[in-house]
Every structure is written in C-alpha cells, then in structure tokens.
PDB file of C-alpha atoms and ligand atoms in Angstrom:
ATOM      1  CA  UNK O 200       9.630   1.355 -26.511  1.00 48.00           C
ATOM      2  CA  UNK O 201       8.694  -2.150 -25.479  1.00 51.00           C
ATOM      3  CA  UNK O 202       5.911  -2.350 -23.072  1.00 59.00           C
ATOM      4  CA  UNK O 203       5.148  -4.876 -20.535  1.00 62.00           C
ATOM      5  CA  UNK O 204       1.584  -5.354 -19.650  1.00 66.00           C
ATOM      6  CA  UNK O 205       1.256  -9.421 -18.653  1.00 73.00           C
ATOM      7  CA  UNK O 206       2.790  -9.569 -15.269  1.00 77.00           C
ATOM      8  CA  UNK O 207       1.406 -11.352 -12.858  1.00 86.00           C
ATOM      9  CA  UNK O 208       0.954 -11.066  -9.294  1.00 88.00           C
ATOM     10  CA  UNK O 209       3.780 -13.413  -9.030  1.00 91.00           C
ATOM     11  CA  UNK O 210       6.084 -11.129 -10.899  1.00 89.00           C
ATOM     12  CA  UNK O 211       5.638  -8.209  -8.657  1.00 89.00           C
ATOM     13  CA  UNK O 212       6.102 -10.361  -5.099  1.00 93.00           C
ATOM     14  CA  UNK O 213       9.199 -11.717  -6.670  1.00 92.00           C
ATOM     15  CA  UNK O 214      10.700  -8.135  -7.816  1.00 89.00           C
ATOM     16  CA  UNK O 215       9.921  -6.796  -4.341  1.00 92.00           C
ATOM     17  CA  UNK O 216      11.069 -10.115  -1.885  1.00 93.00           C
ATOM     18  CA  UNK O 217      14.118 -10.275  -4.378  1.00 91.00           C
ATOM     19  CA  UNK O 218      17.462  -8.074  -4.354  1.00 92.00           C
ATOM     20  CA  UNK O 219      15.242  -5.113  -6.584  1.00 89.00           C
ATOM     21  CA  UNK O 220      13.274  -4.775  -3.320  1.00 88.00           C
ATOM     22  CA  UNK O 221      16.288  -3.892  -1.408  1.00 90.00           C
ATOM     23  CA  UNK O 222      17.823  -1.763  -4.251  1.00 90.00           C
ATOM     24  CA  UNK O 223      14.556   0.058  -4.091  1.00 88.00           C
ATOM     25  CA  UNK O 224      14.742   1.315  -0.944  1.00 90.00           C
ATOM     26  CA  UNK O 225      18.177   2.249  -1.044  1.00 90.00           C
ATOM     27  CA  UNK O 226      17.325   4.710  -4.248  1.00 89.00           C
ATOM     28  CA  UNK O 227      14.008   5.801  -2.923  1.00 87.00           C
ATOM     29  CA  UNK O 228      14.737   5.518   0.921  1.00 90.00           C
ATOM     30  CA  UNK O 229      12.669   3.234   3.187  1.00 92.00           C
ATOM     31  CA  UNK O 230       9.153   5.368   2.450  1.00 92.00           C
ATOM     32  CA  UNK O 231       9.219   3.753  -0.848  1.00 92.00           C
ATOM     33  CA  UNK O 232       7.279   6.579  -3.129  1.00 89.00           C
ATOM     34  CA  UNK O 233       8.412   9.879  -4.619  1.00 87.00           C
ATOM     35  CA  UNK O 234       9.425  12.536  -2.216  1.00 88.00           C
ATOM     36  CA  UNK O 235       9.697  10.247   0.648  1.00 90.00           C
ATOM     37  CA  UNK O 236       8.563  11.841   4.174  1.00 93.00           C
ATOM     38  CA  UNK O 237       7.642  14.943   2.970  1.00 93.00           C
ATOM     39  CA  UNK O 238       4.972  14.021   0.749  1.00 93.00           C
ATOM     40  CA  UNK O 239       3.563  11.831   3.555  1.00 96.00           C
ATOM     41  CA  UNK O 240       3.496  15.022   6.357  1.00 95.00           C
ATOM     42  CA  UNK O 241       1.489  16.826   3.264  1.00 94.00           C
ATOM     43  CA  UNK O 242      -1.201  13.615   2.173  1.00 95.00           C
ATOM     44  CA  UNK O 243      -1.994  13.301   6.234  1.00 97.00           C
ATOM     45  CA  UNK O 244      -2.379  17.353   6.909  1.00 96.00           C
ATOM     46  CA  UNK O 245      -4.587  17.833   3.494  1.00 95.00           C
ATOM     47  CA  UNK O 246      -6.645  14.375   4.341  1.00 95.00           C
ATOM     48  CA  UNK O 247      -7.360  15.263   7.665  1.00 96.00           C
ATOM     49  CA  UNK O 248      -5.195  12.663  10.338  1.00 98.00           C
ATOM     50  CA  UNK O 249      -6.229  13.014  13.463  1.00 98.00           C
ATOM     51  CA  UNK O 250      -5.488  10.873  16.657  1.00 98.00           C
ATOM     52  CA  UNK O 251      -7.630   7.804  17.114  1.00 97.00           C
ATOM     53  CA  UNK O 252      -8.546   6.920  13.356  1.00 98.00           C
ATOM     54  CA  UNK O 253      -7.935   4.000  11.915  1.00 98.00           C
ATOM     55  CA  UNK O 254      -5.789   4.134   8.492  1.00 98.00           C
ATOM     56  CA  UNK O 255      -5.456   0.749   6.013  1.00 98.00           C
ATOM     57  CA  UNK O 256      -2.443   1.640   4.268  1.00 98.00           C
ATOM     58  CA  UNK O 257      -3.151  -0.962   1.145  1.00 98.00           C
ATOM     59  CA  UNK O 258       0.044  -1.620  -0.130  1.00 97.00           C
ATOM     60  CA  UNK O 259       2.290  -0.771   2.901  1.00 98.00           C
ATOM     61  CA  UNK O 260       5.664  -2.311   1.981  1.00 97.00           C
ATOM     62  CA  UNK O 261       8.203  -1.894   4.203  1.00 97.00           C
ATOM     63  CA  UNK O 262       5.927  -0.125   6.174  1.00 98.00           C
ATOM     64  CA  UNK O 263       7.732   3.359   6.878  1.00 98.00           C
ATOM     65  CA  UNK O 264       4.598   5.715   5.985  1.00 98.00           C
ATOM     66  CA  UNK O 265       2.768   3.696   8.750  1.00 98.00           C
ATOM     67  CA  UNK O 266       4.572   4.321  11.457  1.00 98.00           C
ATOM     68  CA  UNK O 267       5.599   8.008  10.224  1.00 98.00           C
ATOM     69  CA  UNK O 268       1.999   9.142  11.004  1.00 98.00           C
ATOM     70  CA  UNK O 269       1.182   6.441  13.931  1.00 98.00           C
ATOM     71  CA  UNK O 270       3.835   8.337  15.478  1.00 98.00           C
ATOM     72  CA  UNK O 271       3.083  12.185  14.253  1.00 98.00           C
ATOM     73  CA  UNK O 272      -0.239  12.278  14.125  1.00 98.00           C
ATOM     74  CA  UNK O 273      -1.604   9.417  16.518  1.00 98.00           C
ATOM     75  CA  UNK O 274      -3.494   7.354  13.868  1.00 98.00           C
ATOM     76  CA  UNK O 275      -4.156   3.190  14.794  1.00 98.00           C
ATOM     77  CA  UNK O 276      -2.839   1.481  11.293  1.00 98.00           C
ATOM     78  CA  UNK O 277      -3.462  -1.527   9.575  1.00 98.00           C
ATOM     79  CA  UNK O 278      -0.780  -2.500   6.504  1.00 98.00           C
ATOM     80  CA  UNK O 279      -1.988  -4.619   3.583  1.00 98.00           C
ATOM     81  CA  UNK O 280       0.613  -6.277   1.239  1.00 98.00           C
ATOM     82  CA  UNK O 281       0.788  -9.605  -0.436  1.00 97.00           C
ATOM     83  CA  UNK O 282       4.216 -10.345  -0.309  1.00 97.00           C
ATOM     84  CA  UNK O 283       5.318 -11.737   2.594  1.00 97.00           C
ATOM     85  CA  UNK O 284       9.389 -10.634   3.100  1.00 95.00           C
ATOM     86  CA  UNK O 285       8.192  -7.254   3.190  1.00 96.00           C
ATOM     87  CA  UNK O 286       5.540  -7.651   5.594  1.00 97.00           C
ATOM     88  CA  UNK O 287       7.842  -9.516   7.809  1.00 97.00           C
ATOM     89  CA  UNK O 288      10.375  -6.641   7.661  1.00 96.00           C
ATOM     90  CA  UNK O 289       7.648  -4.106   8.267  1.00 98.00           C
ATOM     91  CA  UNK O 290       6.850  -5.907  11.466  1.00 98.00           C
ATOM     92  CA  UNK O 291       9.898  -6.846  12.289  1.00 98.00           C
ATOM     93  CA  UNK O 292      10.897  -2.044  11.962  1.00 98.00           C
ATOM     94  CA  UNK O 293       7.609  -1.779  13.926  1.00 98.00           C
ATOM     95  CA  UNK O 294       8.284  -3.885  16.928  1.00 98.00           C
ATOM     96  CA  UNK O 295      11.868  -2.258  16.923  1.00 98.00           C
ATOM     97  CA  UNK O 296      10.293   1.370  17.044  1.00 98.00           C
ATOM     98  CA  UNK O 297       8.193   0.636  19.420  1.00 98.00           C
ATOM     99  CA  UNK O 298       4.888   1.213  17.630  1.00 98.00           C
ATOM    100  CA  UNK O 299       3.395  -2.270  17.466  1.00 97.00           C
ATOM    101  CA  UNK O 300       0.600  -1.616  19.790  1.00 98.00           C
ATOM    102  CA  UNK O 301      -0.549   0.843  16.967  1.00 98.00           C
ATOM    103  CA  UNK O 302       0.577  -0.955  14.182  1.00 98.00           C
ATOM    104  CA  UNK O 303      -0.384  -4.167  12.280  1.00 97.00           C
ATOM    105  CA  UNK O 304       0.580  -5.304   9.223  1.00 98.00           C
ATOM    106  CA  UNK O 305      -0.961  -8.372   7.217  1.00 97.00           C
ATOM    107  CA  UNK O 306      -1.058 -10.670   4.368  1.00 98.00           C
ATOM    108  CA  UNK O 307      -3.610 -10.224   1.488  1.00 98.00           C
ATOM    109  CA  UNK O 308      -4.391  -8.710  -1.805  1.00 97.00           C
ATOM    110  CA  UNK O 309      -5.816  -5.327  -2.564  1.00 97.00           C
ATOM    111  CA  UNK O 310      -8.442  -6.914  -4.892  1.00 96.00           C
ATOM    112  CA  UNK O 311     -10.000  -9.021  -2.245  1.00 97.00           C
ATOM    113  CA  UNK O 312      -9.275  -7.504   1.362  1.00 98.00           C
ATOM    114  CA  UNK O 313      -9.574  -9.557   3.985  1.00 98.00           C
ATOM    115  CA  UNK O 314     -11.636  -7.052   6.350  1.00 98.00           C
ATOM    116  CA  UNK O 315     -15.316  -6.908   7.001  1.00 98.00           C
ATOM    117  CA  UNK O 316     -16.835  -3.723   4.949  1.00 98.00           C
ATOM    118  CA  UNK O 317     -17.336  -0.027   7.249  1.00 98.00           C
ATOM    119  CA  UNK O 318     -13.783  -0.732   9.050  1.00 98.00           C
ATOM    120  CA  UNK O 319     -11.873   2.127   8.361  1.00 98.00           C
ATOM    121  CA  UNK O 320     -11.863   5.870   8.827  1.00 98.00           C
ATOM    122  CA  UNK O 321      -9.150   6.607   6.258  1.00 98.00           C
ATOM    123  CA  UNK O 322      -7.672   4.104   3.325  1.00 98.00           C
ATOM    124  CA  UNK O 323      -4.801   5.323   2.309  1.00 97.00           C
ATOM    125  CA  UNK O 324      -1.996   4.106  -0.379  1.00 96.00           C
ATOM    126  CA  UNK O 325       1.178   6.180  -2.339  1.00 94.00           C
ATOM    127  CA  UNK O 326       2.462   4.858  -5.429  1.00 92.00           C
ATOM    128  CA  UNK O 327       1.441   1.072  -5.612  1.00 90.00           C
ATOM    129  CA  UNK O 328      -2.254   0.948  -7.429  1.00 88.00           C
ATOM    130  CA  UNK O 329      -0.206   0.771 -10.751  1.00 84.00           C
ATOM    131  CA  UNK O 330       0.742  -2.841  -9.933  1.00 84.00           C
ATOM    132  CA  UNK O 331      -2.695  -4.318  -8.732  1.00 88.00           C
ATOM    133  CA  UNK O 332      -4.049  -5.917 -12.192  1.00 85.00           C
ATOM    134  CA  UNK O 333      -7.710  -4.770 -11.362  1.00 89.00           C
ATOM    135  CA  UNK O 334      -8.377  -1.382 -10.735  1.00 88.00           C
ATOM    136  CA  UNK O 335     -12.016  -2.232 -10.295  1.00 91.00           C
ATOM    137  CA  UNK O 336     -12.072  -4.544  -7.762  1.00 94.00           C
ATOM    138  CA  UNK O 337      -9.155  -2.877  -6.139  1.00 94.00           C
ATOM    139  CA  UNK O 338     -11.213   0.273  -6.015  1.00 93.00           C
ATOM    140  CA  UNK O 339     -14.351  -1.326  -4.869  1.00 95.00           C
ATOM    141  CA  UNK O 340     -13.234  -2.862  -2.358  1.00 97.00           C
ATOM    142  CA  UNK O 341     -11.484   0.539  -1.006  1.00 97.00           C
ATOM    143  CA  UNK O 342     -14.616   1.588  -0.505  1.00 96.00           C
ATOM    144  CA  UNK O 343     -16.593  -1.386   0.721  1.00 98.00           C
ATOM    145  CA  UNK O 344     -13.846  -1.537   3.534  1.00 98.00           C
ATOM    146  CA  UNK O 345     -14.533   2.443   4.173  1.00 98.00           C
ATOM    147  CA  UNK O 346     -16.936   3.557   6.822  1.00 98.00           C
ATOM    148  CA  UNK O 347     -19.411   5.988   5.455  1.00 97.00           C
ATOM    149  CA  UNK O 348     -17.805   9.735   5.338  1.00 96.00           C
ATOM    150  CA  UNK O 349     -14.089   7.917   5.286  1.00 97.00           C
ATOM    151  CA  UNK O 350     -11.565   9.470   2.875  1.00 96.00           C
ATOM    152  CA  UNK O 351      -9.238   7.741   0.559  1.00 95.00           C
ATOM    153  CA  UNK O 352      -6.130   9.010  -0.849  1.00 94.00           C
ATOM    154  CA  UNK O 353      -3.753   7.282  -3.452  1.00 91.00           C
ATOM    155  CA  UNK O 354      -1.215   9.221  -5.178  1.00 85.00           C
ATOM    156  CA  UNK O 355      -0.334   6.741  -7.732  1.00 77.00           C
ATOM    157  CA  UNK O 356       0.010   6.234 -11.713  1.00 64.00           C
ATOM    158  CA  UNK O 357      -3.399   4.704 -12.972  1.00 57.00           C
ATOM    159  CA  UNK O 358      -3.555   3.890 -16.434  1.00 56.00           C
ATOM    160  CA  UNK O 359      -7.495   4.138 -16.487  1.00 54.00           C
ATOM    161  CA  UNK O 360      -9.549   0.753 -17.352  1.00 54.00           C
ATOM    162  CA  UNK O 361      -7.935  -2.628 -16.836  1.00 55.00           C
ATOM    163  CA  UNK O 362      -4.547  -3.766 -17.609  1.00 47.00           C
ATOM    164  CA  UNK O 363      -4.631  -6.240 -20.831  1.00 45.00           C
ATOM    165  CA  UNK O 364      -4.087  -9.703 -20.121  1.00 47.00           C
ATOM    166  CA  UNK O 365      -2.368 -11.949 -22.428  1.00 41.00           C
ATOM    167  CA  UNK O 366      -5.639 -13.085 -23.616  1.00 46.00           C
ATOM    168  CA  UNK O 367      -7.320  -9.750 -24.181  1.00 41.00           C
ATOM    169  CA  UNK O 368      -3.798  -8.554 -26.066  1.00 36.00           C
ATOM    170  CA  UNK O 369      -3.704  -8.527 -29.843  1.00 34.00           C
TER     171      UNK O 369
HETATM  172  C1  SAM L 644       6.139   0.728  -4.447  1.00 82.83           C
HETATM  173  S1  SAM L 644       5.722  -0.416  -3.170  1.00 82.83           S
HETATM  174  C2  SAM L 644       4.640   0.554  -2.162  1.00 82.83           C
HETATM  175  C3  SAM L 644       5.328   1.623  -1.391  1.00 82.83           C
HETATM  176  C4  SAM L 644       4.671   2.015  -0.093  1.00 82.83           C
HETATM  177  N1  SAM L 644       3.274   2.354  -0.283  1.00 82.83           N
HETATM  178  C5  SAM L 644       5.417   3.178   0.501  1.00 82.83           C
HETATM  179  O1  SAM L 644       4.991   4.324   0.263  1.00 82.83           O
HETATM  180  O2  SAM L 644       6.436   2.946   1.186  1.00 82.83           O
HETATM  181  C6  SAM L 644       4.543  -1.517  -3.905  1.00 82.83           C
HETATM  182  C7  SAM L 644       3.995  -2.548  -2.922  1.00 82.83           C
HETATM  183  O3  SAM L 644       2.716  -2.960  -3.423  1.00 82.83           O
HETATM  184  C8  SAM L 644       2.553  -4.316  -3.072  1.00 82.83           C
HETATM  185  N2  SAM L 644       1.464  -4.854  -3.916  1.00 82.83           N
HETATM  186  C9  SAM L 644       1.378  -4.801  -5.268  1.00 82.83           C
HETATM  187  N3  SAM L 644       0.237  -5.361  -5.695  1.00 82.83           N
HETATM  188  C10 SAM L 644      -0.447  -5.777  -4.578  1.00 82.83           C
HETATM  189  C11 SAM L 644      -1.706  -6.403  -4.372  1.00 82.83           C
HETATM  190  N4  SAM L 644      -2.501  -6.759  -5.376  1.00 82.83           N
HETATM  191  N5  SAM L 644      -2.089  -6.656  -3.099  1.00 82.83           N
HETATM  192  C12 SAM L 644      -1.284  -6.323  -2.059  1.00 82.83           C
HETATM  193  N6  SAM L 644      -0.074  -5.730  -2.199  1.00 82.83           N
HETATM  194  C13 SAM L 644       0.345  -5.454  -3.442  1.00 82.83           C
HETATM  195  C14 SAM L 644       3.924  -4.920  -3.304  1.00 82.83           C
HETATM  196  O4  SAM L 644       4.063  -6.132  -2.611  1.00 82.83           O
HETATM  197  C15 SAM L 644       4.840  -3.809  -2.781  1.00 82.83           C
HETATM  198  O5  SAM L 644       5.168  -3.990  -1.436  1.00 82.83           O
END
C-alpha cells in the first residue's frame, strides 16, 4: 500500500478549508473524532473537568468538543487551529450557542503556541497529533504551556519519532 509521509502543513489546511472538511463532518458528525460525544463525556470525567479550569483544546476544528464541556462541565476554553475556515466556523457555532464568553478560538500552530508557558490547567486534543509534522516540539510545547500539576490528554494515532521529510526519505 502506498504511503504518504511528505505533506505539508499546507496540505492539511487545504484538505480541511476544502469540500473534504465538510464531507468530514458529515461522516464523523461535527465532534470530528471517533465516537463523537460520547468519547468526549468519558476523556472530561476520567481527566478530571471541573468548573473554572481553563482547557487549550490544540487542534479544535470546528470546535464542537469545546463547547460540549464549556457547557457540561463549566470549563473556560481556548481552541488552537491553524487553518483559518474552521476557526471562523468554530466562532462563528460559538457565538450562535451562546458560549462565547467561555469560549475562544485562535490562529496558530501546535508546534509553536502562541501562549506564555504555565497557562493552562488542562491541554487537551482527540484525534489530530497525527497531522502535526513534529511530535517533539508539538509535545514540548504541551507542556511548556501547562501549569505545573496540569493534565494532558490526546487520544490520537502517533507513529512514534518524527515523520520523514522528503529529505530524510530514501
Ligand atoms: C481531525 S481534525 C480535529 C478534530 C477535533 N479535535 C475534534 O475532535 O472535533 C484535525 C484538525 O487539526 C488541525 N491541525 C493539524 N495540524 C495542526 C497544527 N500543526 N497546528 C494547528 N492545527 C493543526 C487541522 O486544521 C484540523 O482542524
């Protein structure tokens, strides 16, 4: 089977600001991961949500597991996604469910986050990692942007060390 392992950044805003974004969410529903709101209600109960904490959901899409537990379970939430026609749409849900006071999302990439280290009680992510290019950095700065005795959670396919780059390939 033929295996793709060069795509860039570029490739993976295009899929998901393209019509595949929108074909996505009609075969996964709008909590874009497997098992959709249920496996959400089970990551916050077994991490520990509680009202007040703040959550960086790194990879937040269209933004549905946001406001699913800034509703149930009272959490402030930041979303973190690099492409933009998703982030606009995520925004766009919030303000029309009434949870933007408790819900931001923003531009910017999971390698570098733009947000000063010790912010966060809780990062949390489901089924993205696989597409940021370096797990290293990405996982890094997860932590950096933790404050001490903050949890992570990301139920995702990691292949472990980096992805090869065209240069690196044979
Ligand atoms: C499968 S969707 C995530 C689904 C979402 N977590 C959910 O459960 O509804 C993948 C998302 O990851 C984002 N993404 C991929 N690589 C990224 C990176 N390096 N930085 C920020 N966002 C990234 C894409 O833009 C896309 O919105």
């Amino acid at each position: 089977m033929l295996r793709r392992t060069d795509f860039k950044e570029s490739d993976v805003q295009g899929f998901y600001s393209g019509p595949a974004g929108s074909l996505w969410e009609l075969c996964m529903t709008e909590e874009i991961h497997s098992g959709g709101k249920a496996t959400t209600e089970v990551l916050a109960r077994a991490i520990g949500l509680k009202p007040g904490m703040h959550v960086l959901d790194v990879c937040s899409a269209l933004g549905a597991p946001a406001r699913h537990i800034a509703r149930d379970f009272g959490v402030r939430v930041t979303g973190l996604d690099f492409t933009d026609a998703y982030n606009e749409e995520a925004n766009r849900r919030t303000r029309a469910a009434g949870l933007d006071k408790s819900i931001l999302f923003v531009r910017g990439n999971a390698m570098d986050m733009p947000f000063p280290a010790e912010t966060f009680d809780v990062v949390w992510s489901q089924e993205a990692w696989c597409h940021v290019l370096d797990k290293d950095k990405l996982i890094a700065e997860a932590f950096r942007v933790l404050k001490p005795g903050g949890r992570l959670v990301s139920p995702t396919g990691l292949s472990p060390g980096r992805l090869p780059t065209p240069s690196s390939r044979r």
